[in-house]
Short mmCIF file of C-alpha atoms and ligand atoms in Angstrom, two decimals:
data_model
loop_
_atom_site.label_atom_id
_atom_site.label_comp_id
_atom_site.label_asym_id
_atom_site.label_seq_id
_atom_site.Cartn_x
_atom_site.Cartn_y
_atom_site.Cartn_z
CA UNK A 1 113.60 93.92 90.65
CA UNK A 2 114.61 94.10 86.85
CA UNK A 3 115.47 97.35 84.88
CA UNK A 4 117.88 98.75 82.34
CA UNK A 5 119.83 100.51 85.07
CA UNK A 6 121.26 103.05 82.64
CA UNK A 7 122.39 104.02 85.21
CA UNK A 8 120.92 102.71 88.67
CA UNK A 9 119.83 105.57 90.75
CA UNK A 10 118.46 106.23 94.31
CA UNK A 11 114.91 105.74 93.09
CA UNK A 12 115.70 102.12 92.37
CA UNK A 13 117.68 101.70 95.46
CA UNK A 14 114.83 103.27 97.68
CA UNK A 15 112.16 101.27 95.96
CA UNK A 16 114.07 98.13 96.48
CA UNK A 17 114.45 99.08 100.27
CA UNK A 18 111.14 100.01 100.55
CA UNK A 19 109.85 96.66 99.34
CA UNK A 20 112.15 94.62 101.30
CA UNK A 21 111.05 96.16 104.36
CA UNK A 22 107.40 96.39 103.81
CA UNK A 23 107.20 92.66 102.58
CA UNK A 24 109.88 91.34 104.97
CA UNK A 25 111.96 90.24 101.92
CA UNK A 26 115.28 88.31 102.46
CA UNK A 27 117.15 89.92 99.54
CA UNK A 28 116.49 91.96 96.48
CA UNK A 29 118.15 90.70 93.46
CA UNK A 30 118.69 93.38 90.87
CA UNK A 31 118.71 91.96 87.17
CA UNK A 32 120.04 94.34 84.57
CA UNK A 33 118.48 93.70 81.08
CA UNK A 34 120.45 92.34 78.27
CA UNK A 35 119.58 93.93 74.91
CA UNK A 36 116.21 95.02 75.83
CA UNK A 37 113.71 94.99 73.10
CA UNK A 38 111.90 97.77 74.42
CA UNK A 39 114.75 100.23 74.52
CA UNK A 40 116.32 101.76 71.37
CA UNK A 41 119.65 100.82 69.77
CA UNK A 42 121.37 103.91 71.52
CA UNK A 43 120.93 102.32 75.09
CA UNK A 44 122.39 98.98 73.87
CA UNK A 45 126.02 99.90 74.08
CA UNK A 46 126.80 102.47 71.25
CA UNK A 47 128.51 105.62 71.51
CA UNK A 48 128.97 106.95 75.07
CA UNK A 49 126.50 104.33 76.27
CA UNK A 50 127.72 101.48 78.63
CA UNK A 51 127.49 97.98 77.33
CA UNK A 52 124.97 95.51 79.12
CA UNK A 53 128.02 94.44 81.02
CA UNK A 54 129.02 97.98 82.07
CA UNK A 55 125.61 98.53 83.42
CA UNK A 56 125.88 95.36 85.60
CA UNK A 57 128.98 96.92 87.03
CA UNK A 58 127.35 100.13 87.81
CA UNK A 59 124.71 98.30 89.53
CA UNK A 60 127.10 96.01 91.57
CA UNK A 61 129.05 99.26 92.80
CA UNK A 62 125.74 100.77 93.68
CA UNK A 63 124.59 97.60 96.03
CA UNK A 64 127.98 97.32 97.49
CA UNK A 65 127.05 98.90 100.94
CA UNK A 66 124.05 96.61 101.19
CA UNK A 67 124.37 93.04 102.23
CA UNK A 68 120.83 92.20 101.37
CA UNK A 69 120.98 93.57 97.75
CA UNK A 70 122.71 91.53 94.96
CA UNK A 71 122.89 91.88 91.24
CA UNK A 72 122.57 88.73 88.86
CA UNK A 73 123.79 88.65 85.12
CA UNK A 74 121.23 86.03 83.93
CA UNK A 75 119.82 88.49 81.48
CA UNK A 76 123.02 90.10 80.09
CA UNK A 77 124.32 86.66 79.56
CA UNK A 78 121.47 85.81 77.19
CA UNK A 79 121.96 85.91 73.55
CA UNK A 80 119.47 88.19 71.82
CA UNK A 81 116.22 89.65 73.43
CA UNK A 82 115.56 89.31 77.00
CA UNK A 83 112.01 88.69 78.22
CA UNK A 84 110.96 88.75 81.95
CA UNK A 85 108.93 85.48 81.69
CA UNK A 86 112.17 83.65 80.62
CA UNK A 87 113.98 85.07 83.54
CA UNK A 88 111.33 84.46 86.16
CA UNK A 89 110.94 80.77 84.79
CA UNK A 90 114.55 80.18 85.01
CA UNK A 91 114.70 81.80 88.58
CA UNK A 92 111.98 79.08 89.62
CA UNK A 93 113.99 76.40 88.11
CA UNK A 94 117.32 77.48 89.78
CA UNK A 95 115.86 78.31 93.24
CA UNK A 96 112.88 75.89 93.51
CA UNK A 97 112.37 76.61 97.24
CA UNK A 98 112.18 80.45 96.92
CA UNK A 99 109.08 82.63 96.40
CA UNK A 100 109.90 85.55 94.06
CA UNK A 101 108.48 89.05 94.04
CA UNK A 102 108.80 91.05 90.92
CA UNK A 103 109.17 94.78 92.14
CA UNK A 104 108.20 97.21 89.67
CA UNK A 105 107.34 101.02 89.23
CA UNK A 106 103.85 102.19 88.80
CA UNK A 107 104.44 102.68 84.93
CA UNK A 108 105.16 99.00 84.77
CA UNK A 109 101.98 97.94 85.94
CA UNK A 110 100.24 99.77 82.93
CA UNK A 111 102.53 98.08 80.40
CA UNK A 112 102.95 94.63 81.72
CA UNK A 113 100.16 93.13 79.88
CA UNK A 114 101.63 93.85 76.67
CA UNK A 115 104.91 92.27 77.52
CA UNK A 116 105.90 88.92 75.94
CA UNK A 117 104.08 85.93 77.72
CA UNK A 118 102.18 87.98 80.65
CA UNK A 119 100.44 85.03 81.93
CA UNK A 120 103.75 83.32 82.29
CA UNK A 121 105.17 86.33 84.12
CA UNK A 122 102.18 86.08 86.83
CA UNK A 123 102.36 82.56 87.08
CA UNK A 124 106.16 82.67 87.81
CA UNK A 125 105.94 85.44 90.81
CA UNK A 126 104.10 87.95 92.87
CA UNK A 127 104.12 91.37 91.64
CA UNK A 128 104.91 94.32 93.81
CA UNK A 129 103.96 97.56 92.29
CA UNK A 130 105.19 100.87 93.72
CA UNK A 131 102.29 103.42 94.10
CA UNK A 132 103.35 106.89 93.29
CA UNK A 133 101.71 110.30 93.53
CA UNK A 134 101.78 110.69 89.85
CA UNK A 135 99.65 107.45 89.48
CA UNK A 136 96.51 107.68 91.63
CA UNK A 137 95.84 104.71 93.88
CA UNK A 138 92.29 104.15 92.64
CA UNK A 139 93.62 103.96 89.05
CA UNK A 140 96.46 101.25 90.03
CA UNK A 141 93.74 99.44 92.20
CA UNK A 142 91.60 99.21 89.16
CA UNK A 143 94.43 98.02 86.85
CA UNK A 144 95.68 95.41 89.64
CA UNK A 145 91.96 94.17 89.83
CA UNK A 146 91.78 93.63 86.28
CA UNK A 147 94.99 91.79 85.98
CA UNK A 148 93.87 89.60 89.07
CA UNK A 149 90.92 88.92 87.06
CA UNK A 150 92.37 88.24 83.73
CA UNK A 151 95.53 86.17 84.81
CA UNK A 152 94.82 85.11 88.44
CA UNK A 153 97.88 87.53 89.12
CA UNK A 154 98.94 88.00 92.66
CA UNK A 155 99.72 91.87 92.94
CA UNK A 156 100.68 93.89 96.07
CA UNK A 157 100.56 97.81 95.54
CA UNK A 158 103.19 99.07 97.74
CA UNK A 159 102.91 103.09 98.93
CA UNK A 160 106.08 104.65 97.82
CA UNK A 161 107.22 108.12 97.96
CA UNK A 162 107.28 110.35 94.87
CA UNK A 163 110.81 110.48 93.91
CA UNK A 164 111.61 112.39 90.87
CA UNK A 165 114.38 110.95 89.29
CA UNK A 166 115.13 108.67 86.52
CA UNK A 167 118.02 107.37 84.53
CA UNK A 168 116.80 109.54 81.47
CA UNK A 169 117.37 112.57 83.65
CA UNK A 170 120.91 111.49 84.72
CA UNK A 171 121.96 110.82 80.94
CA UNK A 172 120.72 114.23 79.97
CA UNK A 173 122.34 116.05 82.73
CA UNK A 174 125.53 114.33 82.13
CA UNK A 175 125.26 115.25 78.35
CA UNK A 176 124.58 118.73 79.30
CA UNK A 177 127.49 118.89 81.47
CA UNK A 178 125.50 119.25 84.73
CA UNK A 179 126.21 117.57 87.91
CA UNK A 180 124.49 114.18 89.24
CA UNK A 181 125.85 114.05 92.79
CA UNK A 182 123.30 112.57 95.11
CA UNK A 183 121.20 111.22 92.51
CA UNK A 184 123.18 107.88 92.60
CA UNK A 185 126.02 106.79 94.83
CA UNK A 186 129.30 108.31 94.73
CA UNK A 187 131.09 105.18 93.26
CA UNK A 188 128.69 104.98 90.35
CA UNK A 189 129.28 108.54 89.52
CA UNK A 190 133.19 107.88 89.43
CA UNK A 191 132.64 105.22 87.00
CA UNK A 192 130.46 107.15 84.83
CA UNK A 193 133.18 109.91 84.78
CA UNK A 194 135.95 107.53 84.43
CA UNK A 195 134.41 105.75 81.28
CA UNK A 196 132.93 108.97 80.01
CA UNK A 197 129.35 107.48 79.55
CA UNK A 198 126.75 109.77 78.24
CA UNK A 199 128.72 112.55 77.10
CA UNK A 200 128.27 111.97 73.52
P1 ATP B 301 114.78 105.30 81.92
O1 ATP B 301 114.61 106.79 82.39
O2 ATP B 301 116.09 105.00 81.00
O3 ATP B 301 113.51 104.63 81.51
P2 ATP B 301 114.13 104.50 84.60
O4 ATP B 301 114.86 105.57 85.48
O5 ATP B 301 112.95 104.45 84.31
O6 ATP B 301 115.16 104.54 83.22
P3 ATP B 301 114.39 101.60 84.62
O7 ATP B 301 115.99 101.01 84.76
O8 ATP B 301 113.66 101.86 83.31
O9 ATP B 301 114.80 103.15 85.06
O10 ATP B 301 113.65 101.00 85.76
C1 ATP B 301 113.65 99.84 86.27
C2 ATP B 301 112.38 99.74 87.50
O11 ATP B 301 112.64 101.08 88.44
C3 ATP B 301 110.97 100.23 86.67
O12 ATP B 301 110.29 99.22 87.33
C4 ATP B 301 110.56 101.53 87.10
O13 ATP B 301 109.15 101.70 87.03
C5 ATP B 301 111.28 101.74 88.37
N1 ATP B 301 111.65 102.99 88.83
C6 ATP B 301 112.57 103.94 88.04
N2 ATP B 301 112.68 105.08 88.37
C7 ATP B 301 111.81 104.93 89.63
C8 ATP B 301 111.78 105.99 90.58
N3 ATP B 301 112.06 107.14 90.46
N4 ATP B 301 110.63 105.61 91.70
C9 ATP B 301 110.02 104.60 91.65
N5 ATP B 301 110.27 103.55 90.79
C10 ATP B 301 111.31 103.80 89.81
MG1 MG B 302 111.90 103.67 82.68
#
């Protein structure tokens, strides 16, 4: 499961657990992005924003209590922009006996075609896309069918609850002096407070 994880929150954790349970996955590996080419400079470690390494640290804190979850630093250690296809191909080389499933939120199913080298992404992994209330199943089925047809993609749609929580909301709440308790684990909140992230 890739993401900016700025910061990680219960939506990410519940989606990972749901995918693990439904697809009988051995483990879920969280891979925080490096300097994502899709996010703005503000998100890449300036001002009160965490650096890639600090986003990884927050993610590690959140995963501590689940031995089937772990966090990889392969994207944050790569120079320059990081692309999902490179990461997935690297995982394939490093772990040739493994089968990889790329866990995504519904929003990503609609944009993945415009990511760098989509054909190589689909060749390197199976896609697991969360179906949520705000993205109707029929629309997602149609998009999945289109991607299967165009790329031979292997895509599983995963029914998932509508959990209205995003990293954007957490950052905004902190900026506005509001609490974020129960939106992300306590140890992540403590780390955010200690470092003064998102306050500006
Ligand atoms: P931001 O608000 O900064 O865009 P985000 O909350 O969307 O952050 P990301 O790190 O961008 O988090 O997302 C990583 C992955 O988790 C993506 O595939 C995204 O679709 C998925 N995701 C994020 N929030 C949720 C949620 N509440 N429910 C299900 N999936 C989610
Ligand atoms: Mg997002």
